[in-house]
Structures are given as structure tokens and as C-alpha cells.
Short mmCIF file of C-alpha atoms and ligand atoms in Angstrom, two decimals:
data_model
loop_
_atom_site.label_atom_id
_atom_site.label_comp_id
_atom_site.label_asym_id
_atom_site.label_seq_id
_atom_site.Cartn_x
_atom_site.Cartn_y
_atom_site.Cartn_z
CA MET A 1429 99.38 142.51 -30.33
CA LYS A 1430 98.70 145.94 -31.41
CA ARG A 1431 96.15 146.60 -33.75
CA VAL A 1432 97.42 148.58 -37.00
CA VAL A 1433 94.53 149.89 -39.29
CA ILE A 1434 95.66 151.36 -42.76
CA ILE A 1435 93.00 153.79 -44.78
CA GLY A 1436 93.32 153.02 -48.67
CA GLY A 1437 94.69 150.26 -50.68
CA GLY A 1438 96.77 152.60 -53.03
CA LEU A 1439 100.42 152.23 -53.47
CA ALA A 1440 101.30 153.93 -50.29
CA GLY A 1441 98.65 151.85 -48.16
CA VAL A 1442 99.80 148.54 -49.44
CA SER A 1443 103.36 149.70 -48.99
CA ALA A 1444 102.77 150.58 -45.39
CA GLY A 1445 101.08 146.99 -44.92
CA HIS A 1446 103.96 145.62 -46.49
CA HIS A 1447 106.44 146.96 -44.32
CA LEU A 1448 104.33 145.94 -41.06
CA LEU A 1449 103.87 142.36 -41.94
CA GLU A 1450 104.94 140.97 -38.45
CA TYR A 1451 101.65 143.23 -37.03
CA GLU A 1452 99.15 141.82 -39.57
CA PRO A 1453 97.77 144.99 -40.34
CA VAL A 1454 94.29 145.70 -41.66
CA VAL A 1455 94.06 147.59 -44.93
CA LEU A 1456 90.58 148.96 -46.05
CA GLU A 1457 89.85 149.82 -49.44
CA LYS A 1458 86.64 151.51 -50.67
CA GLU A 1459 86.89 150.06 -54.46
CA SER A 1460 86.50 146.67 -55.43
CA ALA A 1461 89.97 146.33 -56.18
CA ILE A 1462 93.24 147.77 -54.47
CA GLY A 1463 95.85 149.81 -56.59
CA GLY A 1464 94.37 153.33 -56.30
CA LEU A 1465 95.90 155.48 -58.99
CA CYS A 1466 97.95 152.34 -60.02
CA ARG A 1467 95.00 150.15 -60.96
CA SER A 1468 94.61 148.79 -64.56
CA PHE A 1469 91.44 147.95 -66.41
CA THR A 1470 91.09 145.59 -68.94
CA GLN A 1471 88.28 145.72 -71.42
CA ASP A 1472 87.69 144.32 -75.17
CA GLY A 1473 91.41 143.25 -75.16
CA PHE A 1474 92.81 146.58 -74.03
CA THR A 1475 94.45 147.23 -70.92
CA PHE A 1476 94.54 150.79 -69.44
CA ASP A 1477 96.20 152.26 -66.50
CA CYS A 1478 94.71 155.83 -65.03
CA THR A 1479 96.29 157.69 -67.80
CA GLY A 1480 100.00 156.82 -68.18
CA HIS A 1481 101.72 155.08 -65.26
CA LEU A 1482 105.61 154.91 -65.95
CA ILE A 1483 107.96 153.79 -63.23
CA HIS A 1484 110.98 155.97 -62.69
CA LEU A 1485 113.28 154.61 -59.93
CA LYS A 1486 115.96 156.70 -58.25
CA ASN A 1487 116.20 155.24 -54.81
CA GLN A 1488 118.19 151.90 -54.62
CA TYR A 1489 115.74 150.69 -51.63
CA THR A 1490 112.89 150.77 -54.33
CA LYS A 1491 114.97 149.24 -56.90
CA ASP A 1492 116.08 146.28 -54.99
CA LEU A 1493 112.52 146.02 -53.61
CA ILE A 1494 110.53 145.85 -57.02
CA ALA A 1495 113.11 143.69 -58.48
CA ARG A 1496 112.65 141.17 -55.70
CA LEU A 1497 109.13 141.39 -55.70
CA LEU A 1498 108.71 141.19 -59.35
CA PRO A 1499 112.04 139.73 -61.12
CA ASN A 1500 112.39 140.32 -65.08
CA ALA A 1501 108.74 141.59 -65.16
CA PHE A 1502 109.54 144.92 -66.86
CA ASP A 1503 111.02 146.28 -69.94
CA ALA A 1504 113.14 149.55 -70.16
CA HIS A 1505 112.32 152.35 -72.59
CA GLU A 1506 113.54 155.56 -73.68
CA ARG A 1507 110.99 158.22 -73.32
CA LEU A 1508 109.57 159.35 -76.71
CA ALA A 1509 107.78 162.47 -76.10
CA ALA A 1510 106.59 165.54 -78.10
CA ILE A 1511 105.04 168.61 -78.01
CA TYR A 1512 102.06 169.36 -80.82
CA SER A 1513 101.78 173.25 -81.63
CA LYS A 1514 101.34 175.36 -84.47
CA SER A 1515 100.44 172.30 -86.40
CA THR A 1516 104.08 170.92 -85.76
CA VAL A 1517 105.30 168.00 -83.76
CA THR A 1518 108.54 168.86 -81.82
CA PRO A 1519 110.31 166.69 -79.25
CA TYR A 1520 110.04 167.25 -75.67
CA PRO A 1521 110.78 169.51 -74.10
CA PHE A 1522 109.83 172.53 -75.83
CA GLN A 1523 112.25 174.74 -74.40
CA ALA A 1524 115.43 172.91 -75.77
CA ASN A 1525 113.75 171.34 -79.17
CA THR A 1526 111.88 174.72 -81.15
CA TYR A 1527 113.49 173.55 -84.70
CA GLY A 1528 110.49 172.85 -87.06
CA LEU A 1529 108.34 175.77 -85.38
CA PRO A 1530 107.91 179.14 -87.37
CA PRO A 1531 111.25 181.11 -87.78
CA GLU A 1532 109.54 183.84 -85.90
CA VAL A 1533 108.71 181.62 -82.95
CA ILE A 1534 111.98 180.19 -82.69
CA LYS A 1535 113.50 183.75 -82.92
CA GLU A 1536 111.38 184.93 -80.05
CA CYS A 1537 112.30 181.78 -78.02
CA VAL A 1538 115.78 182.15 -78.37
CA VAL A 1539 116.08 185.74 -78.07
CA GLY A 1540 113.59 185.94 -75.18
CA PHE A 1541 115.92 183.19 -73.34
CA VAL A 1542 119.21 185.13 -74.02
CA GLU A 1543 117.34 188.12 -72.58
CA SER A 1544 116.24 186.60 -69.38
CA MET A 1545 119.70 185.32 -68.56
CA HIS A 1546 120.88 189.31 -68.45
CA VAL A 1547 117.85 190.12 -66.03
CA ASN A 1548 118.74 190.34 -62.60
CA GLY A 1549 115.47 189.40 -60.87
CA ASP A 1550 114.36 190.95 -57.57
CA GLY A 1551 114.99 188.25 -54.94
CA SER A 1552 113.53 184.70 -55.64
CA PRO A 1553 110.62 184.40 -57.88
CA LYS A 1554 107.16 185.46 -56.31
CA ASN A 1555 105.25 182.74 -58.06
CA PHE A 1556 105.25 180.20 -61.07
CA HIS A 1557 104.36 182.55 -63.54
CA ASP A 1558 107.22 184.97 -62.37
CA TRP A 1559 109.43 181.55 -62.35
CA VAL A 1560 108.64 180.85 -66.19
CA LEU A 1561 109.30 184.22 -67.23
CA ARG A 1562 112.62 184.40 -65.46
CA THR A 1563 113.63 180.92 -66.32
CA PHE A 1564 112.85 180.75 -69.92
CA GLY A 1565 112.22 184.28 -70.93
CA GLN A 1566 109.25 186.06 -72.91
CA GLY A 1567 109.37 183.72 -76.00
CA ILE A 1568 109.35 180.19 -74.56
CA ALA A 1569 106.82 181.79 -71.92
CA LYS A 1570 104.43 182.87 -74.70
CA HIS A 1571 104.57 180.04 -76.99
CA PHE A 1572 104.45 176.84 -74.51
CA MET A 1573 104.97 177.37 -70.80
CA LEU A 1574 102.32 179.88 -70.17
CA PRO A 1575 99.59 178.47 -72.59
CA TYR A 1576 100.27 174.63 -71.53
CA ASN A 1577 100.49 175.51 -67.82
CA GLU A 1578 97.35 177.74 -67.71
CA LYS A 1579 95.33 174.96 -69.50
CA PHE A 1580 96.40 172.58 -67.16
CA TRP A 1581 96.26 174.23 -63.89
CA LYS A 1582 93.15 175.92 -65.10
CA GLN A 1583 94.02 179.17 -62.92
CA ASP A 1584 96.28 182.21 -63.08
CA LEU A 1585 99.85 180.97 -62.37
CA ARG A 1586 100.35 184.02 -60.34
CA ASN A 1587 98.28 182.05 -57.90
CA ILE A 1588 100.85 179.00 -57.81
CA THR A 1589 104.19 178.70 -56.09
CA SER A 1590 107.49 177.83 -57.70
CA ASP A 1591 108.61 175.45 -55.09
CA TRP A 1592 107.71 172.26 -57.01
CA VAL A 1593 109.12 173.26 -60.22
CA SER A 1594 112.92 172.57 -59.54
CA TRP A 1595 112.85 168.90 -60.09
CA SER A 1596 109.92 168.58 -62.73
CA ILE A 1597 110.35 171.07 -65.29
CA PRO A 1598 113.99 170.95 -67.15
CA LYS A 1599 115.99 173.96 -67.51
CA PRO A 1600 118.17 174.21 -70.49
CA THR A 1601 121.58 175.91 -70.98
CA LEU A 1602 121.97 178.61 -73.56
CA GLU A 1603 123.78 175.72 -75.73
CA GLU A 1604 120.76 173.43 -75.40
CA VAL A 1605 118.42 176.27 -76.62
CA VAL A 1606 120.44 177.15 -79.43
CA ASN A 1607 121.04 173.72 -80.38
CA GLY A 1608 117.36 172.82 -80.18
CA ALA A 1609 116.70 175.87 -82.36
CA LEU A 1610 118.97 174.36 -85.11
CA GLY A 1611 117.66 170.96 -85.13
CA LEU A 1612 120.15 169.34 -82.81
CA THR A 1613 117.71 167.52 -81.00
CA ASN A 1614 118.72 167.52 -77.07
CA LYS A 1615 117.62 164.11 -75.82
CA GLY A 1616 117.55 162.91 -72.41
CA MET A 1617 116.64 165.93 -70.63
CA GLY A 1618 114.17 166.23 -67.35
CA TYR A 1619 113.55 163.83 -64.67
CA ASN A 1620 112.17 160.87 -66.74
CA PRO A 1621 114.37 160.19 -69.94
CA LYS A 1622 113.88 156.61 -69.26
CA PHE A 1623 111.26 154.58 -67.61
CA ILE A 1624 110.46 150.77 -67.03
CA TYR A 1625 106.98 149.16 -67.59
CA PRO A 1626 105.47 145.89 -67.03
CA LYS A 1627 106.35 143.36 -69.94
CA ASN A 1628 102.78 142.03 -69.40
CA GLY A 1629 99.73 143.91 -68.42
CA GLY A 1630 99.24 146.92 -66.67
CA ILE A 1631 101.00 148.89 -63.75
CA ASP A 1632 98.64 147.33 -61.19
CA CYS A 1633 101.10 144.39 -60.97
CA LEU A 1634 102.95 146.79 -58.61
CA PRO A 1635 100.45 147.19 -56.07
CA GLN A 1636 99.21 143.76 -56.57
CA ALA A 1637 102.80 142.56 -55.58
CA LEU A 1638 103.18 144.74 -52.59
CA ALA A 1639 100.22 143.57 -51.23
CA ARG A 1640 100.60 139.78 -51.81
CA PRO A 1641 101.99 139.02 -48.56
CA VAL A 1642 99.59 141.25 -46.68
CA LYS A 1643 96.90 138.93 -45.19
CA LYS A 1644 94.03 141.26 -44.22
CA VAL A 1645 93.45 143.58 -47.23
CA TYR A 1646 89.68 144.20 -47.53
CA THR A 1647 88.04 145.84 -50.66
CA ASN A 1648 84.71 147.57 -50.76
CA GLN A 1649 85.31 148.81 -47.42
CA THR A 1650 84.58 152.76 -47.07
CA VAL A 1651 86.01 154.41 -43.94
CA GLU A 1652 83.28 157.14 -43.34
CA TYR A 1653 84.28 158.16 -39.59
CA ILE A 1654 87.44 158.39 -37.60
CA ASP A 1655 87.28 158.64 -33.61
CA PRO A 1656 90.64 159.29 -32.80
CA LYS A 1657 89.58 159.43 -29.17
CA LYS A 1658 88.02 156.05 -28.73
CA LYS A 1659 90.40 154.77 -31.75
CA TYR A 1660 87.98 153.19 -34.15
CA VAL A 1661 87.25 154.04 -37.61
CA ARG A 1662 83.39 153.51 -38.56
CA LEU A 1663 82.87 152.05 -42.30
CA ALA A 1664 79.80 152.52 -44.53
CA SER A 1665 78.57 149.14 -43.80
CA GLY A 1666 78.30 150.44 -39.96
CA LEU A 1667 81.34 148.04 -38.83
CA GLU A 1668 83.63 149.57 -36.52
CA GLU A 1669 87.29 148.62 -36.69
CA PRO A 1670 89.29 149.65 -33.64
CA TYR A 1671 92.94 150.55 -33.83
CA ASP A 1672 96.02 151.17 -31.85
CA PHE A 1673 97.65 153.09 -34.71
CA LEU A 1674 96.24 154.44 -37.81
CA ILE A 1675 97.79 154.90 -41.10
CA SER A 1676 95.86 157.26 -43.39
CA THR A 1677 96.26 157.77 -47.14
CA LEU A 1678 92.88 159.49 -47.63
CA PRO A 1679 93.40 163.16 -49.11
CA LEU A 1680 93.79 165.59 -46.43
CA PRO A 1681 90.29 167.14 -47.01
CA LEU A 1682 88.64 164.07 -46.64
CA ALA A 1683 90.29 162.71 -43.67
CA TYR A 1684 89.56 165.83 -41.82
CA ARG A 1685 85.99 165.56 -42.88
CA MET A 1686 85.91 162.06 -41.19
CA LEU A 1687 87.74 163.16 -38.21
CA LYS A 1688 85.73 163.63 -34.89
CA ASP A 1689 86.31 166.53 -32.46
CA THR A 1690 88.50 168.57 -34.87
CA PRO A 1691 89.23 172.16 -34.26
CA ASP A 1692 87.05 174.45 -36.69
CA ASP A 1693 90.18 176.29 -37.90
CA LEU A 1694 91.83 172.98 -39.07
CA LYS A 1695 88.80 171.68 -40.63
CA PHE A 1696 88.51 174.99 -42.65
CA ASP A 1697 92.20 174.84 -43.64
CA ALA A 1698 92.00 171.30 -44.99
CA GLN A 1699 88.72 172.02 -47.02
CA ARG A 1700 90.66 174.84 -48.84
CA LEU A 1701 93.57 172.68 -49.93
CA ASN A 1702 93.06 172.72 -53.89
CA ALA A 1703 93.53 170.04 -56.39
CA ILE A 1704 93.13 169.63 -60.05
CA SER A 1705 90.91 166.71 -61.60
CA ILE A 1706 91.65 164.67 -64.41
CA LEU A 1707 88.96 163.22 -66.70
CA ASN A 1708 90.83 160.05 -68.48
CA ILE A 1709 89.20 159.09 -71.40
CA ASN A 1710 90.86 155.86 -72.86
CA ILE A 1711 89.93 154.44 -76.52
CA GLY A 1712 91.04 151.54 -78.61
CA ILE A 1713 91.25 152.15 -82.23
CA ASP A 1714 91.05 149.53 -84.96
CA ARG A 1715 94.38 150.91 -86.79
CA PRO A 1716 97.81 150.19 -85.94
CA HIS A 1717 100.78 152.58 -84.99
CA VAL A 1718 98.57 155.74 -84.56
CA SER A 1719 101.64 157.27 -82.97
CA ASP A 1720 105.33 156.31 -82.47
CA GLN A 1721 105.28 158.51 -79.57
CA HIS A 1722 104.58 157.52 -75.82
CA TRP A 1723 103.08 160.57 -75.22
CA ILE A 1724 102.18 164.39 -76.86
CA TYR A 1725 101.33 167.39 -75.02
CA PHE A 1726 99.04 169.96 -76.39
CA PRO A 1727 99.38 173.52 -75.11
CA GLU A 1728 96.83 175.13 -77.50
CA ASP A 1729 93.27 175.94 -76.41
CA GLN A 1730 91.62 174.49 -79.63
CA TYR A 1731 92.54 170.94 -78.32
CA VAL A 1732 90.34 170.01 -75.30
CA PHE A 1733 93.15 167.73 -74.00
CA SER A 1734 96.62 168.96 -72.28
CA ARG A 1735 97.93 165.60 -73.04
CA VAL A 1736 97.38 162.36 -75.00
CA GLY A 1737 99.40 159.10 -74.81
CA PHE A 1738 99.74 155.66 -76.31
CA PRO A 1739 99.88 152.52 -74.20
CA MET A 1740 100.59 150.27 -76.80
CA ASN A 1741 103.76 151.74 -77.32
CA PHE A 1742 104.60 150.90 -73.34
CA SER A 1743 103.80 147.10 -74.03
CA LYS A 1744 102.75 145.11 -76.93
CA SER A 1745 100.58 143.38 -74.33
CA VAL A 1746 98.11 145.93 -73.68
CA ALA A 1747 96.43 146.36 -77.02
CA PRO A 1748 95.31 143.50 -79.43
CA GLU A 1749 97.43 143.08 -82.41
CA GLY A 1750 96.56 145.34 -85.38
CA THR A 1751 94.94 147.98 -83.12
CA SER A 1752 96.20 151.08 -81.15
CA SER A 1753 95.23 152.48 -77.71
CA ILE A 1754 95.20 156.20 -76.44
CA TYR A 1755 94.85 157.77 -73.24
CA ILE A 1756 93.45 161.39 -73.11
CA GLU A 1757 94.04 163.65 -70.20
CA ILE A 1758 91.37 166.68 -69.58
CA THR A 1759 92.29 168.67 -66.44
CA HIS A 1760 89.10 170.50 -64.64
CA PRO A 1761 88.77 172.08 -61.21
CA ALA A 1762 88.01 169.56 -58.65
CA ASN A 1763 84.67 170.92 -57.78
CA GLU A 1764 83.29 170.90 -61.22
CA SER A 1765 81.77 167.62 -62.73
CA PRO A 1766 82.68 167.27 -66.47
CA ASN A 1767 80.12 166.40 -69.07
CA VAL A 1768 81.67 163.08 -70.17
CA GLU A 1769 79.83 162.91 -73.53
CA GLU A 1770 80.81 166.45 -74.52
CA ALA A 1771 84.20 165.92 -73.60
CA TYR A 1772 84.42 162.58 -75.70
CA GLU A 1773 82.86 163.95 -78.91
CA ARG A 1774 84.85 166.82 -78.61
CA SER A 1775 88.23 164.61 -78.11
CA ILE A 1776 87.48 162.57 -80.93
CA GLN A 1777 87.18 165.65 -83.20
CA ASP A 1778 90.40 167.06 -81.90
CA LEU A 1779 92.11 163.81 -82.60
CA GLN A 1780 90.92 163.77 -86.11
CA LYS A 1781 91.89 167.48 -86.45
CA CYS A 1782 95.61 166.91 -85.46
CA GLY A 1783 95.60 163.86 -87.61
CA LEU A 1784 96.19 161.26 -84.93
CA LEU A 1785 92.54 159.83 -85.57
CA HIS A 1786 91.74 159.21 -89.39
CA PRO A 1787 87.98 159.58 -90.62
CA GLY A 1788 87.45 155.81 -91.04
CA ASP A 1789 88.95 154.67 -87.86
CA ARG A 1790 86.62 152.56 -85.61
CA ILE A 1791 86.64 152.97 -81.71
CA LEU A 1792 86.47 149.40 -80.40
CA THR A 1793 86.42 150.26 -76.98
CA ARG A 1794 85.97 153.35 -74.45
CA HIS A 1795 86.67 153.56 -70.68
CA VAL A 1796 86.33 156.94 -68.75
CA LEU A 1797 87.80 157.84 -65.41
CA ASP A 1798 87.14 161.09 -63.64
CA ILE A 1799 90.19 161.12 -61.28
CA LYS A 1800 89.07 163.78 -58.68
CA TYR A 1801 92.40 164.13 -56.66
CA ALA A 1802 94.92 164.03 -59.60
CA TYR A 1803 97.44 167.12 -59.31
CA VAL A 1804 98.02 168.88 -55.71
CA VAL A 1805 98.03 172.68 -56.47
CA PHE A 1806 101.03 174.05 -54.93
CA ASP A 1807 99.60 177.42 -53.71
CA ASP A 1808 100.24 179.82 -50.64
CA HIS A 1809 97.61 178.06 -48.83
CA ARG A 1810 99.30 174.99 -49.22
CA GLN A 1811 102.55 176.09 -48.07
CA ALA A 1812 101.07 177.92 -45.12
CA HIS A 1813 98.96 175.00 -43.77
CA VAL A 1814 99.99 171.73 -44.89
CA GLN A 1815 102.46 170.72 -42.42
CA SER A 1816 100.16 171.86 -39.33
CA LEU A 1817 97.39 169.79 -40.99
CA ILE A 1818 99.70 166.75 -41.04
CA ASP A 1819 101.23 167.44 -37.55
CA TYR A 1820 97.83 167.78 -35.83
CA LEU A 1821 96.75 164.28 -37.33
CA GLU A 1822 99.97 162.67 -36.03
CA SER A 1823 99.31 164.42 -32.54
CA ARG A 1824 96.42 162.25 -32.52
CA ASP A 1825 98.00 159.10 -33.49
CA ILE A 1826 97.23 159.18 -37.27
CA TYR A 1827 100.29 158.81 -39.50
CA THR A 1828 99.57 159.98 -42.98
CA ALA A 1829 101.21 158.46 -46.17
CA GLY A 1830 101.09 158.97 -49.97
CA ARG A 1831 100.28 161.72 -52.69
CA TYR A 1832 97.33 162.96 -51.08
CA GLY A 1833 97.84 161.98 -47.43
CA ARG A 1834 101.07 164.16 -47.63
CA TRP A 1835 99.27 166.50 -50.14
CA GLU A 1836 102.54 166.21 -52.34
CA TYR A 1837 103.77 165.79 -55.76
CA PHE A 1838 104.41 162.15 -55.16
CA SER A 1839 105.57 159.82 -57.84
CA MET A 1840 105.00 156.04 -57.52
CA GLU A 1841 108.34 155.55 -55.74
CA ASP A 1842 107.53 158.24 -53.71
CA SER A 1843 104.39 156.86 -52.51
CA ILE A 1844 105.68 153.53 -51.94
CA LEU A 1845 108.80 154.96 -49.76
CA SER A 1846 106.10 157.39 -48.20
CA GLY A 1847 104.27 154.37 -46.87
CA LYS A 1848 107.23 152.54 -45.70
CA LYS A 1849 107.99 155.78 -43.69
CA ALA A 1850 104.64 155.78 -41.91
CA ALA A 1851 105.20 152.15 -41.40
CA GLU A 1852 108.65 152.99 -39.64
CA ALA A 1853 107.04 155.63 -37.56
CA VAL A 1854 104.50 153.06 -36.30
CA THR A 1855 106.96 150.75 -35.59
CA SER A 1856 109.11 153.00 -33.92
CA SER A 1857 105.78 154.30 -31.66
CA MET A 1858 105.20 150.70 -30.60
CA SER A 1859 108.88 149.99 -29.39
CA SER A 1860 108.70 153.49 -27.34
CA VAL A 1861 105.29 152.16 -25.90
CA LYS A 1862 106.77 148.86 -24.91
CA ALA A 1863 109.79 150.63 -23.58
CA TYR A 1864 107.51 152.52 -21.21
CA VAL A 1865 105.53 149.93 -20.27
C1 LIG B 2428 97.13 161.46 -63.82
C2 LIG B 2428 98.40 160.81 -62.95
C3 LIG B 2428 99.36 160.12 -63.75
C4 LIG B 2428 100.39 159.86 -62.99
N1 LIG B 2428 101.51 159.15 -63.56
C5 LIG B 2428 102.59 158.87 -62.80
C6 LIG B 2428 103.77 158.34 -63.66
O1 LIG B 2428 103.90 158.04 -64.67
N2 LIG B 2428 104.73 157.66 -62.88
C7 LIG B 2428 104.69 157.85 -61.59
O2 LIG B 2428 105.72 157.34 -60.78
N3 LIG B 2428 103.73 158.40 -60.72
C8 LIG B 2428 102.47 158.66 -61.33
N4 LIG B 2428 101.57 159.23 -60.77
C9 LIG B 2428 101.49 159.39 -59.35
C10 LIG B 2428 100.92 158.08 -58.67
O3 LIG B 2428 99.89 157.71 -59.13
C11 LIG B 2428 100.71 158.11 -57.22
O4 LIG B 2428 102.13 158.57 -56.52
C12 LIG B 2428 100.54 156.95 -56.47
O5 LIG B 2428 99.66 156.12 -57.23
C13 LIG B 2428 99.71 157.31 -55.32
O6 LIG B 2428 99.48 156.51 -54.43
P1 LIG B 2428 98.52 156.63 -53.14
O7 LIG B 2428 98.45 155.47 -52.29
O8 LIG B 2428 99.33 157.82 -52.21
O9 LIG B 2428 97.27 157.19 -53.34
P2 LIG B 2428 95.80 156.74 -54.18
O10 LIG B 2428 96.46 155.62 -55.30
O11 LIG B 2428 94.85 157.62 -54.46
O12 LIG B 2428 95.55 155.42 -53.22
C14 LIG B 2428 94.27 156.21 -52.10
C15 LIG B 2428 93.50 154.80 -51.87
O13 LIG B 2428 92.53 155.27 -50.99
C16 LIG B 2428 91.33 154.65 -51.19
N5 LIG B 2428 90.39 155.51 -50.40
C17 LIG B 2428 90.05 156.62 -50.44
N6 LIG B 2428 88.76 157.19 -49.74
C18 LIG B 2428 88.62 155.87 -49.10
C19 LIG B 2428 87.62 155.81 -47.94
N7 LIG B 2428 86.97 156.68 -47.51
N8 LIG B 2428 87.87 154.50 -47.67
C20 LIG B 2428 88.62 153.40 -47.72
N9 LIG B 2428 89.56 153.55 -48.76
C21 LIG B 2428 89.38 154.92 -49.34
C22 LIG B 2428 91.11 155.16 -52.75
O14 LIG B 2428 90.18 154.39 -53.24
C23 LIG B 2428 92.62 154.61 -52.99
O15 LIG B 2428 92.70 153.41 -53.68
C24 LIG B 2428 100.61 159.87 -61.44
C25 LIG B 2428 99.65 160.52 -60.93
C26 LIG B 2428 98.41 161.04 -61.56
C27 LIG B 2428 97.12 161.55 -61.01
#
């Protein structure tokens, strides 16, 4: 039987394994548990995911797959998300819910939006900054879109393309902007107005369920070297694992660092792919109901975090009774290491400043993760080079899958489907090899 090796036991990797069961694929995961970004951590009675991980399913195949693997395991929720700015909480999305903000701000947002409708832009937007101004106008750009996104992406938004925003950022109609300014709340906008979340425990039930029938899943196995000519991978332990077909869910820059005999220009292009990291600080608090929201965005620089969320509002099972849990997201450039202690102290102060924490609140637990590859930056370099980087790997029989293997803005559902697609590519290559033989 042909040997299939899969690098990475995140959702894409275990999904690829799940869809190749008859070939008994080997899944190699460097951490002590599978799951990747869909791992969950339980500590002092609290369960934390890697920040918030909520399931939005659009595709019938994944809906059926998850229902079959995990019947009755999820509760459905209607999103409760908000923005905290100018000492005011307004419902998400900002652009369609400005009521409650200072009247001058509301006026600028509505007038700017109307003006933007009458400006005929020259061709399609040149970059994300341009797209924001054209789509929302000066007021919404100034009071939310630009400060929030500059804080999040840690760079000039003129360096970011606008090809990823069409599905992820809701664009209101004039009626919705006016309704929102008058206090007629616009609900259900955007790609995630509803979601499902496990009734019991964290999101890691999903990768666990996909991996269950895959017999050869090995943790604590770090791949360090890929030889596409002799077709083997070498592990940090020194062991070598031969393959006929390789599926890589490694971030593309990492895959290129490990790949033997690669043209220098491709190596160079891969290292210049840009990502944003997230320092994720999770805390448990000895007071219930610190918020009734699922998550809150913070566009202002006076707050160190760009978003905080409340796992106890996803499921009662993830925090002990009488307590609350908070996840904090602080973005940073991928080539910088954050000072965790400073970030933690500052986060607690800022949570007190906006009133989410009270002076007497006790922190019962703290769990910190620094997610190096969190968000792929959609810049001109990515647009120009990502496909050739993927194509070259495929020309060497290495199929890429997942959010970082494809260098995309993938949801969990997308990553599951991407693993399935890589599995199908392997299966079809096998049959063409068989036909040829
Ligand atoms: C902050 C954040 C919040 C998110 N929230 C949501 C959400 O609410 N809803 C949603 O649908 N999606 C969400 N996502 C997206 C979702 O997490 C991803 O689409 C999905 O988890 C990606 O799975 P993956 O397998 O492609 O990558 P990963 O999960 O990164 O898996 C890659 C695996 O490869 C392993 N690996 C790396 N190097 C090696 C090596 N050298 N050897 C062996 N193994 C290695 C890693 O340890 C990891 O397990 C979020 C993402 C982020 C960053």
C-alpha cells in the first residue's frame, strides 16, 4: 500500500487523515496533543480555547459530517457582540449601530456614509484603506474602521489588499446606517450572526472526533526536514518517515525552510509572507456575569487589547459556577516577542478601566498562549506569490492544506474542507499511478 504522511494534527491534518482512512495515513503532530488552533486547555476548572472558536457552517457536507461525528453535541447561539469606544458600548457591527455614541460622531458617520455613496471611485479600491473610505465614508472610517484595523494589523492599511474583506466585513445599506443611528438595532448582519458551540467542554471535541478513526496519529513528533526527491521526512528525534504522498499543513514559510533543494527565489518569497500573531491571555474571575456579551471589540489605543471575549457565555460547562472567564487578544507582528508580564498587567488595568473588572475581583487562573501564525496578511506580496509557492510544492508531490498551508483566511469549516480536498488530490493521484502501472 502507498504510504501517506500528513504533517500537522490541526483540523486540516486530521480532516485529511479522516478522508484517507483506507490508506492508514501517518499524522505527525509536534505538540503533545492534536488540535492545533482548535486545541482546548482545562485548568483550575476553566476551559479555554485558543481565544474564541465558534463554529459557523455553510456547507452541507460539513454540516452532515459534524452531525454524524458529534450528534447533539452543540448548542446554537445568536451572536452577542459589541464595540466599546468613547466610553460607550454599541452593538456590532459599528457601521450599522452608532446610536448611543456622541451626537457629533453619529452625524459624521451618517453624513460620511451618504457622501461615500455619491463618490465615483476611480476603478476598484487600490488597498484596504481605500476600500474602507469608499465603502463606509469618512466618519465610520475615522471612528472605527481605520483605528480598529490599524491596531489589529499593526501596519499601514495601504499595504493590505482588499480582496479578503468582501465576505468578512458587513456592508450596510443606507437604511441600516440610518436605523442604527436612530437606535433601531440592526441584528444578524455579517457572516457570523449565529454559531454553534459544544455543550460540554471546549472546541477540541471537533479535531478529536475527526481523528478518532485515524489509527496512526503521533504527537510530540516535530518534522524538521523534507526530502522531496528521496521522499521522506526527518523528525527532531532523528527518525525518518518515508512517504509516497505528503500532505503538509505547515505554514508555508516553515515548509519552505524544511524543504531540501528549493530554488532560492521561492525560499525568499516564502519567507516574505507576512502574518500577524496574537498574544492570547485567558483568565478566570471569582465573580459571575462580568458581561452578557460573547465578545467586545476595542478600537481605541488606550486599551491594549483589540478584542476580549467571554467563554462562559458560550457554554456553562467551561467555567465553574459563580465565576466568569475572559479571553484577551493582543495582536503583534510575527517577528516580535511580546513581554507577557507587561501585557498581562496592562490587560488587567485596562479591563478595570472599562469596567469589565472591578477592583475587588480575584483572578482564579491565568493561561497564556502566543499564537505565532494567527492571521495571514493579505498584501501585494501574498497576492503575487502564494499560488506559485503552492504549485511548486505540488510539483514535488507535496499537497498543502489548511489555513497556513494554503495561506488563507480559513475558518474551521474551510480548514476541514481543505484537508478533505488534499485527501482527494492524493486519492486521485494514486488512481492515476495505478492506471499507469
Ligand atoms: C485567533 C483565532 C481565532 C479563530 N476563531 C475562529 C472561529 O471562531 N471560527 C472558525 O471557524 N475559525 C476560527 N479560526 C480559524 C481556525 O482556527 C483555523 O481555520 C483552523 O484551526 C486551522 O487549522 P489548520 O489545521 O489549518 O492549522 P493549525 O491548527 O495551525 O494546525 C497545524 C498543525 O501543525 C502542527 N505543526 C506545526 N509545525 C509542525 C512540525 N514542524 N511538525 C509537526 N507538526 C507541526 C501544529 O502544532 C498544528 O497542530 C480562528 C483562528 C485564529 C488564529
